[in-house]
Short mmCIF file of C-alpha atoms in Angstrom, two decimals:
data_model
loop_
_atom_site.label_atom_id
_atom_site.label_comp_id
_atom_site.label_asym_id
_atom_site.label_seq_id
_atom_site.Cartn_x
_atom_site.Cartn_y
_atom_site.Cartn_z
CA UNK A 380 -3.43 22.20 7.99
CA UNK A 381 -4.10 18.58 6.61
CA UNK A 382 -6.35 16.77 5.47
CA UNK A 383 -6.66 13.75 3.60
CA UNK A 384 -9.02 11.26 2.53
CA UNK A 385 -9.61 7.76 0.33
CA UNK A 386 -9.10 8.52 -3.57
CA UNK A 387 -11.50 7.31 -6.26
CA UNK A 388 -8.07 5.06 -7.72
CA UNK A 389 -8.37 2.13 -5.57
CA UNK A 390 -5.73 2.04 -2.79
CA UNK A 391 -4.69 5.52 -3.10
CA UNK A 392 -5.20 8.68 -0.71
CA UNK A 393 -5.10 11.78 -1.75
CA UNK A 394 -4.40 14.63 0.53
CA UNK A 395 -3.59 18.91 0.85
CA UNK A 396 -1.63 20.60 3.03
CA UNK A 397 -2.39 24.50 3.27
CA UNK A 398 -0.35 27.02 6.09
CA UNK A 399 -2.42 27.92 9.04
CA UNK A 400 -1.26 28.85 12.25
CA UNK A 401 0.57 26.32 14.44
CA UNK A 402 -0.91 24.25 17.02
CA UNK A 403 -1.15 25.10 20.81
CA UNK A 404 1.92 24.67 22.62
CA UNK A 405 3.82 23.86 19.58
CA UNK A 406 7.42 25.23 18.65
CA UNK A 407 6.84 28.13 16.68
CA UNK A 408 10.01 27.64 14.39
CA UNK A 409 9.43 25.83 11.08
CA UNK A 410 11.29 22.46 10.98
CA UNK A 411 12.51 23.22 7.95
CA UNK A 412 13.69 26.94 7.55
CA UNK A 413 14.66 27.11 11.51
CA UNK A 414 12.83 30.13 12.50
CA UNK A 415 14.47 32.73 14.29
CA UNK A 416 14.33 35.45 16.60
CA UNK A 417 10.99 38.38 14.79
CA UNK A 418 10.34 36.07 12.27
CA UNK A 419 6.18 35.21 11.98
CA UNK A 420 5.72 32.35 13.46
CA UNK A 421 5.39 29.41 10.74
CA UNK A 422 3.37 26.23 11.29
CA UNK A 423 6.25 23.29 12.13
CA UNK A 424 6.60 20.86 9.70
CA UNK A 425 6.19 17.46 9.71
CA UNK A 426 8.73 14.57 8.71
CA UNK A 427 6.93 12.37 5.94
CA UNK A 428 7.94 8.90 7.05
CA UNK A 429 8.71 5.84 5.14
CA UNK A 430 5.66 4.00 4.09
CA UNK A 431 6.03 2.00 0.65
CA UNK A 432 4.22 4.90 -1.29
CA UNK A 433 5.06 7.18 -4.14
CA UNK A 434 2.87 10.25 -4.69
CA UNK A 435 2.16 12.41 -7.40
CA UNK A 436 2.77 16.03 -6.29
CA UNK A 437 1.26 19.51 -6.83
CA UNK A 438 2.01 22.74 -5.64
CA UNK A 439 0.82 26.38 -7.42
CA UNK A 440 2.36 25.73 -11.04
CA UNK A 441 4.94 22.57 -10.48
CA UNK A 442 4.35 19.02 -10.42
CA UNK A 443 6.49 16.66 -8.73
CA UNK A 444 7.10 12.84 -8.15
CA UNK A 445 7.84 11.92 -4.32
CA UNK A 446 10.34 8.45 -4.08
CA UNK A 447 9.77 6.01 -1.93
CA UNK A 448 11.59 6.84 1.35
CA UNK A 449 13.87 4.57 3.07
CA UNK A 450 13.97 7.50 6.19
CA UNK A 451 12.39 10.40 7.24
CA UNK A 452 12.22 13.29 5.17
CA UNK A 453 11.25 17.16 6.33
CA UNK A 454 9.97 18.92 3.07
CA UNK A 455 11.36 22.56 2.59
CA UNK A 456 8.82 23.59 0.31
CA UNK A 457 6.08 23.38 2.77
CA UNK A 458 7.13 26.08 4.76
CA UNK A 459 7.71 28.35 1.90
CA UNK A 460 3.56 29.72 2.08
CA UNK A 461 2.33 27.91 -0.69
CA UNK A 462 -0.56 24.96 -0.73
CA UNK A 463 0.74 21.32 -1.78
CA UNK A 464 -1.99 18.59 -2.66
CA UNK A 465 -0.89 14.84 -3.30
CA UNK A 466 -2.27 11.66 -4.53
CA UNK A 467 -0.07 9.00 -2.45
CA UNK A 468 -0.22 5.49 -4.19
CA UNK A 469 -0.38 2.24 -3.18
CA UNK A 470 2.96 0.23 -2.57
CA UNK A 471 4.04 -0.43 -6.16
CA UNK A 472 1.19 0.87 -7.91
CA UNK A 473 3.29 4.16 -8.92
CA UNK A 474 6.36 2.81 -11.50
CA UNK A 475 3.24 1.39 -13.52
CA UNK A 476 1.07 4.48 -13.77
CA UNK A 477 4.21 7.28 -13.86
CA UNK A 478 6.38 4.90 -16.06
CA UNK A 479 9.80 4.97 -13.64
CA UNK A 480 11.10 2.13 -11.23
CA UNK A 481 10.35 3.30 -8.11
CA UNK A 482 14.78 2.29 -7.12
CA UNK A 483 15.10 5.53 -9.71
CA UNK A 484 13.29 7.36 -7.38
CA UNK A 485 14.52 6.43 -4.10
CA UNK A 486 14.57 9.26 -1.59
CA UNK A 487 14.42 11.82 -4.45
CA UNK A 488 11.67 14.17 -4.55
CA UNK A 489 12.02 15.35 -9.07
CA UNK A 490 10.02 17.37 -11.20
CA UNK A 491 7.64 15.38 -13.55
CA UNK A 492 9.30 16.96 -16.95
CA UNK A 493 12.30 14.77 -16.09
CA UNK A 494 9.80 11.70 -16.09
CA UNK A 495 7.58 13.17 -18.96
CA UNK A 496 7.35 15.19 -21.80
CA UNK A 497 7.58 18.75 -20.65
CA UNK A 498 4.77 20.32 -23.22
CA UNK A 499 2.64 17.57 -21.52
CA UNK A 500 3.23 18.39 -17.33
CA UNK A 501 2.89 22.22 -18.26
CA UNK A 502 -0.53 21.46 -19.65
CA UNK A 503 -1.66 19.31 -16.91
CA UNK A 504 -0.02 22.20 -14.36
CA UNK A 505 -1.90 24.77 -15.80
CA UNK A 506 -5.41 22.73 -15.62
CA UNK A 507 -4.56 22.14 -12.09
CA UNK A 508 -3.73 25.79 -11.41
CA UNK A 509 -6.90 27.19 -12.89
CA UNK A 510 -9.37 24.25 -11.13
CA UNK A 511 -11.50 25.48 -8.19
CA UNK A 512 -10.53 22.42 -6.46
CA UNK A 513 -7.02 21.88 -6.97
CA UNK A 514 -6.67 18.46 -5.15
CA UNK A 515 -9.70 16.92 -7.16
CA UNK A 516 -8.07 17.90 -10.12
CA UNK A 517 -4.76 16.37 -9.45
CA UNK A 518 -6.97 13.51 -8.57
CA UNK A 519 -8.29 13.20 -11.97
CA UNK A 520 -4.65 14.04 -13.48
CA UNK A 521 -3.77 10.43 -12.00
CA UNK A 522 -6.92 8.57 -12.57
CA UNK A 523 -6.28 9.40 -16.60
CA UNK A 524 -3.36 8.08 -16.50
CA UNK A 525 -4.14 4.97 -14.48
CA UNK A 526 -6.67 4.57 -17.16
CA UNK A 527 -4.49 5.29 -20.30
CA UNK A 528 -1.65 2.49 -18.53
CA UNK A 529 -1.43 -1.19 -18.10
CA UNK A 530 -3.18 -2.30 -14.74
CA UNK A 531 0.01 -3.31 -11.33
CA UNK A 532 1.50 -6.41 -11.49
CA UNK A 533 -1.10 -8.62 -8.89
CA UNK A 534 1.25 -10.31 -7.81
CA UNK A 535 3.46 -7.60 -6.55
CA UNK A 536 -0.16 -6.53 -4.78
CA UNK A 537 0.12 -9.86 -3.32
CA UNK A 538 3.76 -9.09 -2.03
CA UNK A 539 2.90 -6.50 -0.05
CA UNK A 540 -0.27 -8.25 1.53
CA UNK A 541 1.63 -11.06 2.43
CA UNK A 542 4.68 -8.78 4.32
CA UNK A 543 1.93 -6.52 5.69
CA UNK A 544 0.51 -9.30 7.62
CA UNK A 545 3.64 -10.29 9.28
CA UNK A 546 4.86 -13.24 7.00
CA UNK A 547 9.01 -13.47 6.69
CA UNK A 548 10.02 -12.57 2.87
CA UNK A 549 11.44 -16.20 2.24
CA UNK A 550 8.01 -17.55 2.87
CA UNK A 551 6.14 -15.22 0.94
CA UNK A 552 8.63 -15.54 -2.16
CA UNK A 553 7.33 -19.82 -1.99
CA UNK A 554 3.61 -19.30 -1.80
CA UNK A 555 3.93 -16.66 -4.60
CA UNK A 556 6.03 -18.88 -6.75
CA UNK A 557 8.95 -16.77 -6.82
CA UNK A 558 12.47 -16.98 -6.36
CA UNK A 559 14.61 -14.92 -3.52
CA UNK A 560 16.43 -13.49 -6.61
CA UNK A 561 13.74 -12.87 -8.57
CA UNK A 562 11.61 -11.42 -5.79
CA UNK A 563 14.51 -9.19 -5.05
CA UNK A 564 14.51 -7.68 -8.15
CA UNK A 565 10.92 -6.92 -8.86
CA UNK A 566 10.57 -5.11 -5.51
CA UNK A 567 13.52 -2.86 -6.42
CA UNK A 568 11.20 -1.76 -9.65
CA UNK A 569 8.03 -1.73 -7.55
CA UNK A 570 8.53 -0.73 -4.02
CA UNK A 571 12.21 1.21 -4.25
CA UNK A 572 13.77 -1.47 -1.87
CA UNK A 573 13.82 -4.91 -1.54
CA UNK A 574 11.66 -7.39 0.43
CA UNK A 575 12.88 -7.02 3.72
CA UNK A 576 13.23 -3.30 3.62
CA UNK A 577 9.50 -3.03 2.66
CA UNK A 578 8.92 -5.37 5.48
CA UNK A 579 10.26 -3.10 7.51
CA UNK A 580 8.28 -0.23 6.39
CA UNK A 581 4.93 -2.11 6.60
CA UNK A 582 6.02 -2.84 10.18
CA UNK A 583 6.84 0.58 11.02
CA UNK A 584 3.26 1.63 9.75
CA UNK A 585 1.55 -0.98 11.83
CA UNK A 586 3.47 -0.08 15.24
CA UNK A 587 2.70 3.83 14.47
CA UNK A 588 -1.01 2.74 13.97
CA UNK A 589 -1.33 0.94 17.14
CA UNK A 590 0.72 3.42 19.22
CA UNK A 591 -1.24 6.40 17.78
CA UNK A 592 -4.63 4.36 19.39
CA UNK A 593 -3.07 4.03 22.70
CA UNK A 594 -2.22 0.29 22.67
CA UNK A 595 1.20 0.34 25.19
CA UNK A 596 4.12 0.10 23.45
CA UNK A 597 5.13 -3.45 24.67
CA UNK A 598 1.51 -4.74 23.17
CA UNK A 599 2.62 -2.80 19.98
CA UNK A 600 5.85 -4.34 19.87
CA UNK A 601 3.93 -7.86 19.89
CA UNK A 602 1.08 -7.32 18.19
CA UNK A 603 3.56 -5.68 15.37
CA UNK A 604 5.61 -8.36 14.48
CA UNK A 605 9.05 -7.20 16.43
CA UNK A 606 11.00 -9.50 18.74
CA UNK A 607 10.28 -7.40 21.85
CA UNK A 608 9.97 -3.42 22.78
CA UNK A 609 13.88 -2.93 22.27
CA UNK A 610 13.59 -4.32 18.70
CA UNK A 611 10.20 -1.93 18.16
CA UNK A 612 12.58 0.97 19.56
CA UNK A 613 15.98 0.44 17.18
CA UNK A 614 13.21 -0.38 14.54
CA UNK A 615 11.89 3.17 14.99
CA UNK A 616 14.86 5.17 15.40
CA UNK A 617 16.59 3.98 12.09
CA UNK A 618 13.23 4.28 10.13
CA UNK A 619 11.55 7.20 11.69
CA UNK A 620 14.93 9.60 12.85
CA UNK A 621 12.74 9.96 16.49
CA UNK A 622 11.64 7.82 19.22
CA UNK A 623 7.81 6.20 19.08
CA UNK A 624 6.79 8.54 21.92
CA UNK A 625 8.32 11.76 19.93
CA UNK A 626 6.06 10.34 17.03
CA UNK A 627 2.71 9.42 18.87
CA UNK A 628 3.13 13.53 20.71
CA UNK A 629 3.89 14.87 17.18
CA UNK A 630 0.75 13.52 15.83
#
């Protein structure tokens, strides 16, 4: 089961993911250990699709750093029994708070003692462990260290409002002052991709939204920002590894 809700760090979620059965009519076979014939039946398992974030991970004595994903990505782990809880950041938030350009990070899922000290991750591992309320803890593991760390660039918060509501990257790089060059390289630190790519992203995210609510997918196309349903589709498949009708029935 998940569940997820807004954090108390301003633009982040956080969110747990426990087993439980699956759902009615779905495939019995995990998605990521394949099932088989007399095995239990194991609760399928989502692919985490890109979305401009980086989350701090936790899961029964590890902590982990999550990339930012440039396609979709099935986590093993989750099928193995054990709980997970996350705090997922906002776009470009992460590198400041955990200290590592997010480009380090792309697609990688890596234990937190390669980032920090490892006297430092068992300590906060343990806490978590031991906490009644593992998610809240891991919650207040990031908070600290938003705290204890310079503030996000603002301007890289500006970035992503600016491609989130549709505007092409060479615009946004003029109203925010900055050169295609430049604007290039600070995404790579912040986002894990450059400018276009995280347009791409935002736009996948906005056409899942609308979907999801029942808006037809010609409407979503439009109301998106892609040329026309075809572009929505090719959009989907290279981003998401499925078609937007696989995706909205997955949900």
């Amino acid at each position: 089961m998940y569940a997820e809700r807004a954090s108390r760090l301003p633009g982040a979620v956080v969110w747990s993911r426990v087993p439980g059965p699956p759902a009615p009519g779905a495939d019995n076979r995990s998605a990521a250990s394949g099932g088989g014939p007399g095995e239990p039946p194991a609760t399928p398992v989502a692919a985490v699709l890109p979305d401009g974030c980086m989350d701090l991970l936790w899961t029964e004595g590890r902590l982990l750093v999550a990339g930012p994903d440039t396609g979709p990505y099935v986590p093993d782990e989750v099928s193995s029994g054990g709980g997970w809880a996350g705090v997922r950041f906002f776009p470009g938030t992460a590198p400041t708070y955990l200290g590592v350009p997010a480009d380090e990070l792309r697609d990688r899922r890596v234990e937190l003692t390669d980032l920090w000290a490892a006297s430092e991750v068992r300590r906060l591992a343990a806490r978590i462990d031991a906490a009644d309320d593992p998610v809240t803890a891991l919650e207040d593991v990031a908070l600290r260290r938003a705290a204890d760390t310079e503030q996000p660039d603002p301007v890289l918060l500006d970035v992503v409002a600016a491609l989130d509501a549709g505007r092409p990257v060479a615009r946004t790089a003029d109203e925010l002052g900055l050169g295609a060059r430049q604007l290039h390289r600070r995404s790579l630190r912040a986002f894990g991709y450059g400018p276009k790519t995280l347009a791409r992203v935002l736009r996948l995210q906005r056409a899942l939204a609308l979907a999801r609510d029942g808006v037809p997918f010609a409407e979503t196309a439009l109301r998106a920002g892609f040329a026309d349903q075809a572009h929505l589709a090719r959009d989907v498949r290279e981003l998401a590894g499925a078609t937007l009708g696989e995706l909205v029935a997955r949900r």
